[in-house]
mmCIF file of C-alpha atoms in Angstrom:
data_model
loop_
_atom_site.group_PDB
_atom_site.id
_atom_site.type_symbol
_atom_site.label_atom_id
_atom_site.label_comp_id
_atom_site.label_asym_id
_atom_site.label_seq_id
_atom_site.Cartn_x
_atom_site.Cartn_y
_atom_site.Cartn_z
ATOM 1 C CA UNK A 1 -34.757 -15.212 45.126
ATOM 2 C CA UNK A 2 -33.027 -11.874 44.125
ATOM 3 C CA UNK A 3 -30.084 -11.767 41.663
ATOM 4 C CA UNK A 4 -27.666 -8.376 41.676
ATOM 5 C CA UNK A 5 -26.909 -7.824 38.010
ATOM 6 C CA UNK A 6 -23.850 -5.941 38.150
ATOM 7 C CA UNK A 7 -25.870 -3.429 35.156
ATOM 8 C CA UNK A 8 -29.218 -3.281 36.301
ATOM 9 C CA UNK A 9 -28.722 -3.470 40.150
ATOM 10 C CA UNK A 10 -30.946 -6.437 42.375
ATOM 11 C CA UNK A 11 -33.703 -7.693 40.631
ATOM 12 C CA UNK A 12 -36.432 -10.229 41.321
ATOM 13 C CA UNK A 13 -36.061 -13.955 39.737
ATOM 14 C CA UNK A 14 -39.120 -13.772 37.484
ATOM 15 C CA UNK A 15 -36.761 -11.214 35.508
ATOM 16 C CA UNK A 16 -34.543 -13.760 34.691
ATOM 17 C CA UNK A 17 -34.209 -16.802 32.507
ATOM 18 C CA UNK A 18 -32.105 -20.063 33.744
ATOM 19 C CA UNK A 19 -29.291 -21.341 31.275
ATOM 20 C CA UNK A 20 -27.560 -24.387 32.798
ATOM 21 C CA UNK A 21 -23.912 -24.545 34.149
ATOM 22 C CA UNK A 22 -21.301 -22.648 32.746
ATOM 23 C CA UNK A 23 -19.673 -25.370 31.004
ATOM 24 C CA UNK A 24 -21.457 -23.235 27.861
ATOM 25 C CA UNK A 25 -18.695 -20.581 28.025
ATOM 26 C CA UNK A 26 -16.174 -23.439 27.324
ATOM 27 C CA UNK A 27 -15.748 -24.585 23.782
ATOM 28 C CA UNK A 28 -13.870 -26.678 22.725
ATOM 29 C CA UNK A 29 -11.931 -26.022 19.242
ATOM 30 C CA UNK A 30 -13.109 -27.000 16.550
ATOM 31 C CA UNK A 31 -10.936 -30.196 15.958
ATOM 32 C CA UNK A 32 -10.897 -30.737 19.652
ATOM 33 C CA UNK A 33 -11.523 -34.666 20.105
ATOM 34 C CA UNK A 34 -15.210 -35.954 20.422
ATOM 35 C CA UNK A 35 -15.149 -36.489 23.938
ATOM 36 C CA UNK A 36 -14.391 -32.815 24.426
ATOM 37 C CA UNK A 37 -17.055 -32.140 22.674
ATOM 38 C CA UNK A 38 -19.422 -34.406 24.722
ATOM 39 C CA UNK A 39 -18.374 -33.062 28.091
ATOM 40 C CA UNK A 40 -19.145 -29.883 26.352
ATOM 41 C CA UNK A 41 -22.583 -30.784 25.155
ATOM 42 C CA UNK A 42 -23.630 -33.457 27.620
ATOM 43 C CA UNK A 43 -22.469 -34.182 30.198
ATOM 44 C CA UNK A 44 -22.673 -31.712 33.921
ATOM 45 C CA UNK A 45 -21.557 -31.977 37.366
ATOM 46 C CA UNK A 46 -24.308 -32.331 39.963
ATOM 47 C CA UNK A 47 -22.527 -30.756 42.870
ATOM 48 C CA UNK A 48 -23.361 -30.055 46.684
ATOM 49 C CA UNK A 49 -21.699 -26.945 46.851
ATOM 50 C CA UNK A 50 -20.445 -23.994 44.889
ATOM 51 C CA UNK A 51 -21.720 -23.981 41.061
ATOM 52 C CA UNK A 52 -21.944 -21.519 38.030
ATOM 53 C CA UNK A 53 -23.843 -21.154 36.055
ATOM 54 C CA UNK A 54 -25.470 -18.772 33.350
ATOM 55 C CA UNK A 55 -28.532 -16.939 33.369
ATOM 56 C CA UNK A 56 -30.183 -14.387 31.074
ATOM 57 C CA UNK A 57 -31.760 -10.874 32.363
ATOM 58 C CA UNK A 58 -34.609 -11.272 29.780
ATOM 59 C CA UNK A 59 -36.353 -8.798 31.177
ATOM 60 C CA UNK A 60 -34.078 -5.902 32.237
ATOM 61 C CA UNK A 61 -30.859 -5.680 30.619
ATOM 62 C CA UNK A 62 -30.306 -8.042 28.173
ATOM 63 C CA UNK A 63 -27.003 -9.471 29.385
ATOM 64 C CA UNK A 64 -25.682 -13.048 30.038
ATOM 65 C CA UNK A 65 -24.919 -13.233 33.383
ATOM 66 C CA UNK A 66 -22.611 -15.625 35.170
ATOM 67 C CA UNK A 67 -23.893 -16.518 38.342
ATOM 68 C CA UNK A 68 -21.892 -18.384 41.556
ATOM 69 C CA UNK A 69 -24.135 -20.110 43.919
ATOM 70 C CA UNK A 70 -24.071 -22.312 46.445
ATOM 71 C CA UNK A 71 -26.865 -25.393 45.622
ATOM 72 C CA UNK A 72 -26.538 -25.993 49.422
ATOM 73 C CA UNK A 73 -27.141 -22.463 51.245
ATOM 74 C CA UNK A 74 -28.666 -21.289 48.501
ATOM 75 C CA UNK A 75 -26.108 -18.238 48.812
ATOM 76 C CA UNK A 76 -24.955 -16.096 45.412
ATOM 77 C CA UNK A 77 -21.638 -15.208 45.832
ATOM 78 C CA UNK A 78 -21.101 -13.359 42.517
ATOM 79 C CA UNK A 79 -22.603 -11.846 39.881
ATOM 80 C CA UNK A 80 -20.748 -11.023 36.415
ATOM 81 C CA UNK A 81 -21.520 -9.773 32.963
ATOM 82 C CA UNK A 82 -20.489 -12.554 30.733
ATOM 83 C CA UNK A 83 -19.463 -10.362 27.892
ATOM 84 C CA UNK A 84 -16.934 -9.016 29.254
ATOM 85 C CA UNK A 85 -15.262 -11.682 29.878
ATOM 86 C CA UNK A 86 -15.119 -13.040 26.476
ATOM 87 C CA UNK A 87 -12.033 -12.605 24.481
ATOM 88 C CA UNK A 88 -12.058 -9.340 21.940
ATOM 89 C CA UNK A 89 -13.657 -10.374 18.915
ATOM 90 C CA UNK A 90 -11.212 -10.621 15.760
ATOM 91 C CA UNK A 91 -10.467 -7.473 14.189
ATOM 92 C CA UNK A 92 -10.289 -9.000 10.555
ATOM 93 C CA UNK A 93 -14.030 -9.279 10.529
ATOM 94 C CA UNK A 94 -15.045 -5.919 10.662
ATOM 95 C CA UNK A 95 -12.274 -5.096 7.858
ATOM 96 C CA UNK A 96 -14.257 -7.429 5.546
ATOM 97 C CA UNK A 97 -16.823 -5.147 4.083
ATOM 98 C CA UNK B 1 -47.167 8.365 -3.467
ATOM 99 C CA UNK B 2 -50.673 8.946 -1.611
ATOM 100 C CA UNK B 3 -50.305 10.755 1.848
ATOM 101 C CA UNK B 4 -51.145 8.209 4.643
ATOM 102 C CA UNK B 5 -51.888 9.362 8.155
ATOM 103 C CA UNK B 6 -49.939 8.193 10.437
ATOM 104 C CA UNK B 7 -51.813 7.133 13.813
ATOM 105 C CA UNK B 8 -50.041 7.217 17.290
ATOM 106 C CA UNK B 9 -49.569 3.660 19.086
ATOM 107 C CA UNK B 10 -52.171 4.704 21.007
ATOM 108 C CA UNK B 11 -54.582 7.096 19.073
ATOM 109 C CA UNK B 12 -58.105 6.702 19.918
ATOM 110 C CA UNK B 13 -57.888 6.555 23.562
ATOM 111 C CA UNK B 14 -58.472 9.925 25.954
ATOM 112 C CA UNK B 15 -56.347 10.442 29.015
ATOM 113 C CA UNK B 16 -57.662 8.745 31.712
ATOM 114 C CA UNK B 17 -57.808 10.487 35.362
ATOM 115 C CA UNK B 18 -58.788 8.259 39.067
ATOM 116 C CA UNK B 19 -58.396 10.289 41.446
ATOM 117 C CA UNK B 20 -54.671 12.225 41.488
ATOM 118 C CA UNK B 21 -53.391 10.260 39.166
ATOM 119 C CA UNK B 22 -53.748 10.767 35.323
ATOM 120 C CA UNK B 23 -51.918 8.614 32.823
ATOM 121 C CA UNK B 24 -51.690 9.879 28.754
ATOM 122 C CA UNK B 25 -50.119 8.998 25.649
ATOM 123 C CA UNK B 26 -46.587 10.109 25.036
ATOM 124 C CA UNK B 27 -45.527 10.829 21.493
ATOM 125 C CA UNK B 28 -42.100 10.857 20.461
ATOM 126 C CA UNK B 29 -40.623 12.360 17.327
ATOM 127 C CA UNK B 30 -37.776 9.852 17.066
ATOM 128 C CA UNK B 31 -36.214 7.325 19.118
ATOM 129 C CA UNK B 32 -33.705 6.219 17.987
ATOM 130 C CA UNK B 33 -30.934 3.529 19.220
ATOM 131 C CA UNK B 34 -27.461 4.364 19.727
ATOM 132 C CA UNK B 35 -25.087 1.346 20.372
ATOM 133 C CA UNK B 36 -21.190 2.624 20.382
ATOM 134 C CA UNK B 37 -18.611 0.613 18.358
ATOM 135 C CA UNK B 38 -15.572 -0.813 20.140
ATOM 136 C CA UNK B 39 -12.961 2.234 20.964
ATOM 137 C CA UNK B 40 -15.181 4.809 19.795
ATOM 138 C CA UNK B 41 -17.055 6.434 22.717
ATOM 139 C CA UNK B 42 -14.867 9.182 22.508
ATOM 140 C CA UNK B 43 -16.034 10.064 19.256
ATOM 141 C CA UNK B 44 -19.580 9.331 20.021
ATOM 142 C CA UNK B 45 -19.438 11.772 23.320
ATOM 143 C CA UNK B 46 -18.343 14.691 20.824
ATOM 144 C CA UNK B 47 -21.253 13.736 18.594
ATOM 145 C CA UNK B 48 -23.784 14.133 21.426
ATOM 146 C CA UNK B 49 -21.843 17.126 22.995
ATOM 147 C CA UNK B 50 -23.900 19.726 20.504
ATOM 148 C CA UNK B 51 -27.230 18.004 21.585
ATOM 149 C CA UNK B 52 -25.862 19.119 25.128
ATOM 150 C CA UNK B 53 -25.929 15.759 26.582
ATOM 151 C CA UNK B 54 -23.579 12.741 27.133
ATOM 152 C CA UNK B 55 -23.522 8.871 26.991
ATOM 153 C CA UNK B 56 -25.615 7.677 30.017
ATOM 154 C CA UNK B 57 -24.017 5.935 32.954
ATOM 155 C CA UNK B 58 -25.940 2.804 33.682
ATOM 156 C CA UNK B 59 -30.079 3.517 34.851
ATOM 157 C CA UNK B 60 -29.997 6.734 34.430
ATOM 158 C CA UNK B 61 -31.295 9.565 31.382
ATOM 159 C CA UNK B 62 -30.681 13.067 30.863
ATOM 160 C CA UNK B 63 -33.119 15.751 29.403
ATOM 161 C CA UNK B 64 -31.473 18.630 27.117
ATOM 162 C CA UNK B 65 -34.188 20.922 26.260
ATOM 163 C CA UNK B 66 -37.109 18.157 23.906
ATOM 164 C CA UNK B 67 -33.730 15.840 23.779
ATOM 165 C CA UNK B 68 -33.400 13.096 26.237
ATOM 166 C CA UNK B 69 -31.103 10.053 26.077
ATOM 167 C CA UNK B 70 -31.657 7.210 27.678
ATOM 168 C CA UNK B 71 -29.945 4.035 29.195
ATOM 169 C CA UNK B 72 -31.153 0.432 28.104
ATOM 170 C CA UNK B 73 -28.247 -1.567 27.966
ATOM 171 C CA UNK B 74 -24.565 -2.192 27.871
ATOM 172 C CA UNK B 75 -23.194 -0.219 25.490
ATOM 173 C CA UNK B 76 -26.716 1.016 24.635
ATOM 174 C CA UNK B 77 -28.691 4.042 24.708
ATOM 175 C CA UNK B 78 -32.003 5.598 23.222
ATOM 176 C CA UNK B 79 -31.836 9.359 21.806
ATOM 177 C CA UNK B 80 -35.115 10.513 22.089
ATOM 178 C CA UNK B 81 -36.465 13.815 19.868
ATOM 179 C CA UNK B 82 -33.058 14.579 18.365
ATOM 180 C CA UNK B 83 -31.422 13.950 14.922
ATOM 181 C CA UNK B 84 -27.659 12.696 14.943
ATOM 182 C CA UNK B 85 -25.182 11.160 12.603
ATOM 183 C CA UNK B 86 -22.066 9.727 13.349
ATOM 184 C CA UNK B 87 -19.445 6.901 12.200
ATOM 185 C CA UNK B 88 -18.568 6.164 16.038
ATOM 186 C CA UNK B 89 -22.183 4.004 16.818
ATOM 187 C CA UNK B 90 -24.360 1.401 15.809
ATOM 188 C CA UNK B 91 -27.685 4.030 15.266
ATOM 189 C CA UNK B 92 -31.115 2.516 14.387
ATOM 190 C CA UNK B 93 -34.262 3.837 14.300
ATOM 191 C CA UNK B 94 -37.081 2.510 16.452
ATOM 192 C CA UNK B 95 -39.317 5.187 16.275
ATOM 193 C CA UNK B 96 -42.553 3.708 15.352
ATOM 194 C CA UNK B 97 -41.516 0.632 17.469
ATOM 195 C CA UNK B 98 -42.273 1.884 20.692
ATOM 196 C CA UNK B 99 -45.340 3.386 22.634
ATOM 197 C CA UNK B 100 -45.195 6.081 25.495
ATOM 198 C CA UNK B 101 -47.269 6.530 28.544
ATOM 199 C CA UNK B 102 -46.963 9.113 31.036
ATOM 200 C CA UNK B 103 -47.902 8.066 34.692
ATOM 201 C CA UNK B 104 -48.446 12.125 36.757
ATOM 202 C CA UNK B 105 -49.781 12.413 40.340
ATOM 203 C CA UNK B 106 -48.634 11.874 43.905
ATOM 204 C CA UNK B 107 -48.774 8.588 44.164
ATOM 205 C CA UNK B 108 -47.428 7.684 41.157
ATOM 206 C CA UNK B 109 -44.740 5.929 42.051
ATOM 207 C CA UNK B 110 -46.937 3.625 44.191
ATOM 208 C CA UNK B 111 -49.275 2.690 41.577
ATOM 209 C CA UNK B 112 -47.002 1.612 39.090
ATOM 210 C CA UNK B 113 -45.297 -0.708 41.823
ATOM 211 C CA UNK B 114 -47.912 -2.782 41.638
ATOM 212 C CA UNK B 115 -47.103 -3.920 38.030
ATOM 213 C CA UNK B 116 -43.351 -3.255 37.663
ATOM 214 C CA UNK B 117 -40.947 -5.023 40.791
ATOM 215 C CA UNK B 118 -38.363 -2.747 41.495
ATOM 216 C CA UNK B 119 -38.460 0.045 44.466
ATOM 217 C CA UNK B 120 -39.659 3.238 42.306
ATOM 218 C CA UNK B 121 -40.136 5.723 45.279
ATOM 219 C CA UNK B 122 -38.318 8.695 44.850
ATOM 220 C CA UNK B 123 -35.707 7.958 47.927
ATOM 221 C CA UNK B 124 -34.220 5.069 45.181
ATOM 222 C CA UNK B 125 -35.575 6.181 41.995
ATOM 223 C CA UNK B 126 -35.428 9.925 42.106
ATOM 224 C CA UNK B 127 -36.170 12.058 38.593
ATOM 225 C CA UNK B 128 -33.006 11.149 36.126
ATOM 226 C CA UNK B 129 -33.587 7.621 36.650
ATOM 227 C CA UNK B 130 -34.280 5.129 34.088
ATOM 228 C CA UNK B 131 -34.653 1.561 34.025
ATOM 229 C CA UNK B 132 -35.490 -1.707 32.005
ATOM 230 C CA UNK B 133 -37.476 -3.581 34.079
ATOM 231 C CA UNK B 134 -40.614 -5.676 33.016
ATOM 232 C CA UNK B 135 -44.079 -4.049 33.096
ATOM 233 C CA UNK B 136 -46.332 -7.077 34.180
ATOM 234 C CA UNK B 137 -45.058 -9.507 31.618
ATOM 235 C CA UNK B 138 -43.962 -6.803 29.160
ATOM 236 C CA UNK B 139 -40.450 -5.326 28.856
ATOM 237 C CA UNK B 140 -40.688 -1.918 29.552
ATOM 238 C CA UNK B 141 -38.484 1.280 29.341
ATOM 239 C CA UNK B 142 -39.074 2.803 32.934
ATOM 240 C CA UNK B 143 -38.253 6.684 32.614
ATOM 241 C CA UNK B 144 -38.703 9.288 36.007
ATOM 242 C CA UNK B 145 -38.636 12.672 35.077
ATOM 243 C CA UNK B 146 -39.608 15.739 37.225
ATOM 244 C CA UNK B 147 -43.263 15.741 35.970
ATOM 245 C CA UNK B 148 -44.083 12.277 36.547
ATOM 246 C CA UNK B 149 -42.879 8.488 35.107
ATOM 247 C CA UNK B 150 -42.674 7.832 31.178
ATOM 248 C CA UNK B 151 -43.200 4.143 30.270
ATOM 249 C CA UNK B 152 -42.434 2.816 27.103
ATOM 250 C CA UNK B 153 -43.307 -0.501 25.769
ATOM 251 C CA UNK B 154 -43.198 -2.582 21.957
ATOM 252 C CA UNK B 155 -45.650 -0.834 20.397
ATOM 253 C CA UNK B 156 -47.627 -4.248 19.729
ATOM 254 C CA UNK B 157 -48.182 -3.573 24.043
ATOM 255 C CA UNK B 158 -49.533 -0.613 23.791
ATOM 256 C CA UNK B 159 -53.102 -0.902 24.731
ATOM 257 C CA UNK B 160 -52.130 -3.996 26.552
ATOM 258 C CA UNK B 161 -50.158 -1.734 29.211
ATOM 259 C CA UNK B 162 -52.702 1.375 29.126
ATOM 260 C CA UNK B 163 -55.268 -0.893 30.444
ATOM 261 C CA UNK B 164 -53.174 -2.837 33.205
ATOM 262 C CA UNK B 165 -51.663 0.962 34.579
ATOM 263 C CA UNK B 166 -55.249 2.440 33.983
ATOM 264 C CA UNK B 167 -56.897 -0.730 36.280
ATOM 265 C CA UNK B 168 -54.057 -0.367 38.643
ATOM 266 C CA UNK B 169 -54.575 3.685 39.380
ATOM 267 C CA UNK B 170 -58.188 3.168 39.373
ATOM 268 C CA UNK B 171 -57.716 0.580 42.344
ATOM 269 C CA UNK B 172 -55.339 2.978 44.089
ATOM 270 C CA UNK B 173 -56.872 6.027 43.441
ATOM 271 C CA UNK B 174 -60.300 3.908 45.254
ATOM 272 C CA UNK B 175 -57.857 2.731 48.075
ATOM 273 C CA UNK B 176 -56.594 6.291 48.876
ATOM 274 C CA UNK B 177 -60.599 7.183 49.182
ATOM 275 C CA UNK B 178 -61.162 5.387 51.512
ATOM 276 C CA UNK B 179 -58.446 6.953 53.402
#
């Protein structure tokens, strides 16, 4: 299995550590109610078909990577850089110091 | 203060030659790691601009003179042998954190191939090429240059990784014999 990190370029799977689905990218706020929070934490979809999910390029990059792939073909369909697609950290915390 | 003497991550061992292939211990003056804030690689390009080099696009490095800079991550880069200052990045210094290795000889590129999975023959990883890639089980800084490959690994590696690339040229130095 070879994974194209969009940094490093395709890379063999020993390279790489597994993270679960992608439901980790999803928080919930902080007063959001405690079933929100269990979805969050527990509980995954087992599906025949398209997933993502997150892995880590432990050994190349560095980056979390958000991977789609089919748990039936076994095809990858995308690889991104999950920073990126996090929202721009606040400002006011680099003003503090 | 007493003067201590400073030993080399890999002092104590000669260069070792099989065949064409010859692998020796790197020193570097400094290394140290630049990381860009948000907004200001603008800034950070003049800073390098009197070094005569630039921010490196993704797997690649560029040699200025004894300066190189390297690529090993997003928004990351290693300055190697040269001093700088400057508001616009994150800069720490990992000088005595890292060992070097230089892998010369003609079939380079094949030996360390053995230990390190990506395609390193010059057709995909011509000279300017850099890479972080594991090294066996060790995460590795994977230089090409035009005299041969640099390697740099934690310093804690060091011998770890001079052994595994000296075992693997001497078995492909005996292969090409045989030839």
């Amino acid at each position: 299995m070879r994974l194209t990190c969009p940094l490093c370029g395709p890379r063999d799977r020993r390279e790489f550590y597994y993270y679960g689905a992608d439901d980790y990218l999803h928080r919930p706020a902080p007063d959001a109610p405690p079933a929100a929070w269990d979805d969050y934490l527990h509980n995954r979809d087992n599906p025949a078909g398209m997933l993502r999910d997150l892995w880590y390029h432990e050994a190349g990059c560095g980056q979390w990577l958000a991977v789609s792939r089919n748990t039936v073909s076994h095809d990858i369909t995308a690889v991104e850089c999950v920073a990126p697609l996090r929202p721009a950290r606040k400002k006011a915390v680099r003003n503090e110091d | 203060m007493p003067e201590l003497i400073a030993k080399t991550p890999l002092s104590g061992l000669w260069p070792v030659t099989h065949g064409a292939l010859s692998l020796s211990e790197v020193v570097y003056d400094s290394i140290l790691s630049l990381a860009p804030f948000a907004g200001q690689e603008k800034v950070l390009t003049k800073a390098l601009k009197p070094l005569g080099l630039a921010f490196p696009a993704p797997n690649t490095l560029a040699v200025s003179g004894v300066a190189r800079i390297v690529w090993t991550g997003r928004d990351q880069a290693f300055l190697i042998n040269a001093p700088l200052a400057t508001p616009s990045a994150a800069i720490t210094d990992q000088s005595d954190g890292w060992a070097g290795l230089r892998l010369e000889g003609p079939m380079a590129a094949e030996a360390l191939m053995r230990l390190v999975p990506i395609d390193l023959r010059s057709s995909a990883f011509p000279p300017g090429s850099a890479a972080r890639a594991p090294l066996n089980h060790m995460n590795a800084v994977v230089m090409r240059l035009e005299s041969g490959f640099e390697v740099m690994v934690f310093r804690s590696m060091a011998r770890s990784a001079w052994t595994e690339i000296a075992e693997t040229m001497q078995r492909v130095a005996a292969r090409q014999a045989l030839r």
